[in-house]
C-alpha cells in the first residue's frame, strides 16, 4: 500500500529551501480549491437531476447486515489503490458522464437544498482564500507533533460523528419499518373485522327483510347501480393514481442511483485530497531527513515552518468535512421526511383501494344474496307446485300400489308354498339317504351271507326305492296342483272382478268424455257467437267513428260559414234597419230548431241508456251463460233487432237533421240579401252557433268516452274469451291425461290377461306332465305286478271330471300296488333274517367240527412221537435229533398245507363278497342317479 500511494519526488531535496518548502502546502491548497470548484460545478449540474431517496432503497439498505460506515470503509479500502494514479482521468470522466434527468417528486425542495449548498460552497471558497492568506503568516508556529495530534483527533471525531449519524439513521429506519408493519397488521385486522361484521349483517338481513323484498327491490337496485357506478369511477381513479405512484417510484429510484453515484464521486475527491495531503507530508518528511546537517535551531525552525501550515490545513479540512457532513445530515433528514410523506400518501392510497375493493365485494355479495333470495322464492313456488303434483301422483300411485300389494301377496303365497314343497322334498331325500345308509350298514353286517338272497334283496330294494320316490313325487305334485288350481281359480275370480270394474270405469270415462265433448262443442258455439258479437261491436265502433268524422266535417263547414258571416257582417251594418222587421220570425224559427235538436239529443241519450242497459244485461247473460243459453240467444236476437231499429231511427234523425240544416242554409243564403240590417241579431246568432259548437264538441267528447267504454267492454270480452280458451285448453289437457290413463289401464289389463293366460297354459302343461308321469308309473308298475292296471271307460260330459276320475283311479291302483309291494318286502326281509340266522348256526357248527379235528390231529401227533421215542432207543443221540428235525419239518409242511388251503378258501370267499359289494355300490349309484333325474324333472316342470 505504501508503494502505491507514494508520489514521485519532483523537487530536489538537496537544494530545497524553506521558501520552497512553504510552496508545497500552497500548491496543495490550490489543488483543493480546484477540487472544490469542480464539486460546485457538479452540484450545479445535479440540480435538475437530484431527487430524494425512496423508501425501497432505505428498506433495502436497512435489510443489509453491514452498516453504512463499514460500507464506506470497504469502498475506501477498495479504491485506495487506484485513486491517485487515475485522478485526471476520473475528473474528465465525471465531467463527461453527467446525467440530466428530471425528478418526480419534491424537486423544489431539492433545488432549495442545492442552492443552500452552493451558497455554503461560496462561503467556504471565500474563507479558503482568507485562510490561504493567513497561512503565509502562520507557517512557522506549530510543531509536527501538534499537527499529528490534531489530525488524529480530527479523524477520531469524524469517525464518531459518522457512527452517531449512522446509528441514528439506522434506528429511525427500523422505527419506520416497525410502524409500517404495525399499520399493515392493524389495517388487515380492521378489514377482516369489517368484512366479518358485514357478512353477519348480510346473513341476518335475508331473515329480517324477506317480507319487504317484494316492495323495495326496485329502489335497492337503483341505489346499488348508482353506488356501483361511483365505485367503478373511484376504482379507475385509484388505478390511475397507483400507476402514477409506480412511475414516480421508478423515477425516484433512478434519481437515487444518480445521486449515489455523485456522492461517491465527491467522496472520491475528498479522499484524493487526503491522499495528496499524506503524500505531501511524507515528501516533506523525506526532504527534511535528507537535508544538510545544520544547527539545531535551524532544524527546529524548519520543522515549525513545515508543521504550522500542515496544522492549519488539517483544521480547515476538518471544518470542511464537518460542514459537508452536517449538510448531508440535513439533506438526509429532509429526504426522510419526504419519504415518510410518500409512505403516508401510499398508505392512504392503498387503504382507499382496499376499502373500494371491500365495498365492491360487499355489493357483489348483497347482489348475490338478493338473487339467491329470489331464486329461493321461485324455487319455493316451484316446490309447492311440484308438491301438489306429487300429491296427485302419490294418490294414483297408492291405488296402483294397493293392487300391486295384492298381486305381490298372492305371489308371495305361491313362493312360500313352493318353498314348503322344496323343504318337504329335501326332507324326504334326507330320509331316503338315511335309509340308504342304514341299508348299507345292514349289507356290511351281512357280507358273509348268501349271494342269491343279496341279489334278490338288492332288486327288491331298488324297486321299492323307485316306487316310493315316484309315490312321493306324485303326492307332492298332486298337492301342488290342487293348491295351484285353487289359487288360480281365486286369482281368476279376482281378475274377472277387476276387469269388470275397469270396464265400468271405462264406461263412466266414456260418458264423461261424451259430456265433455258436448260441452266443448257448446263452448265452441258460444265462442263463435261471442266472436260474431265482437265483430258486430267492432262494426258499430267503426260506424261511430265515421259519424264522428262527419260531425267534424260539419263543424268545419260551420267554421267556414262563420268566417263568411264575419266578412259579410261588415256589409250588413248598413242594412240593420231592414233586418229588425224579420228578427222575430227568425227567433221563432231558431227556437223550433233548438227544440228539434233537444229532442234528438234526448233520443240519443235514451238510445245510449238502452245500450248501457243492454251491455249490463249482456254481461249478466255472460256470467250465467251455462245456465241460460237459450234465453240469452232469444234475448240477443231481440236486442239486435231493437238495436237495428234504434240505429235506423238514428240514421233517419241524422238524415232529417242534415236535410233541415241544408234547408236552413238555403233559407239563410236567400235571406242574407234581405237581412243585411240585422247585424245585432247575426251576432247573437253567431254566439248561438258558438254555443252549438261547444255543445257539439262536448257531444264528440261524450262519444269518444263512449267509444273508450266500448273498447274497454271489448277488452273485457276479449279477456273473457281468453279465459274461456284457457279453461278449454285445461279441460282438453285433463281429457288427454284421462285418455292416456285409460290407455295405460287398457295396456295393463291386457298385460294382466296375457299373464293370466300364460299362467293357465303353464298350469295345464304341468297337469299334463303330471298325468303323463302317473300313466308312466302305472304302466311300469303294472308290467311287473300281479294285478295289472285296467282302464275303464267313463261317460262324463266334462273333460276336467274325466281327467280327475282317471287320476283318482290311477292313484288308488298305485296305493294298492304299494301296499302289496310293502307286504312282499316285509316277507323278503323275514326270509332274509331267517337265512342269516341259519348261516350263523352253520358257521358255528363248522367251527366246532374244525376244533374237534384239530384236537384229534394233536393227539395223533403225540402218539406218533411216543411210538418213535420207544422204537428208537438204541440209536444214537444224533439220529434222534435228525428224526426230531424231520418230524418238525413234516409238521411244518402239513401245517403250511392246511394253512394254504384255508387261505385259498378265504380268498375265494373275499372275492365273492367283493363282487357283491361292487354290485351293491353300482345299485346305490343307479338309485342316486334316478333320484337326481326325478328332482331335475320336478324343478323343470314347476319352475
PDB file of C-alpha atoms in Angstrom, residues 127 330 352 469 501 562 604 646 704 739 770 781:
ATOM      1  CA  UNK A 127     -12.994  31.512   3.783  1.00  0.00           C
ATOM      2  CA  UNK A 330     -29.805  17.918   6.914  1.00  0.00           C
ATOM      3  CA  UNK A 352     -58.683   3.691  -0.233  1.00  0.00           C
ATOM      4  CA  UNK A 469     -89.780 -91.947  -4.795  1.00  0.00           C
ATOM      5  CA  UNK A 501    -114.562 -52.700 -12.555  1.00  0.00           C
ATOM      6  CA  UNK A 562    -118.709  31.761 -39.522  1.00  0.00           C
ATOM      7  CA  UNK A 604    -129.673   9.811 -28.394  1.00  0.00           C
ATOM      8  CA  UNK A 646    -132.690   2.327 -32.970  1.00  0.00           C
ATOM      9  CA  UNK A 704    -115.210   9.435 -27.514  1.00  0.00           C
ATOM     10  CA  UNK A 739    -107.231 -40.750 -22.202  1.00  0.00           C
ATOM     11  CA  UNK A 770     -98.232 -84.959 -14.003  1.00  0.00           C
ATOM     12  CA  UNK A 781     -95.642-100.959 -12.245  1.00  0.00           C
TER      13      UNK A 781
END
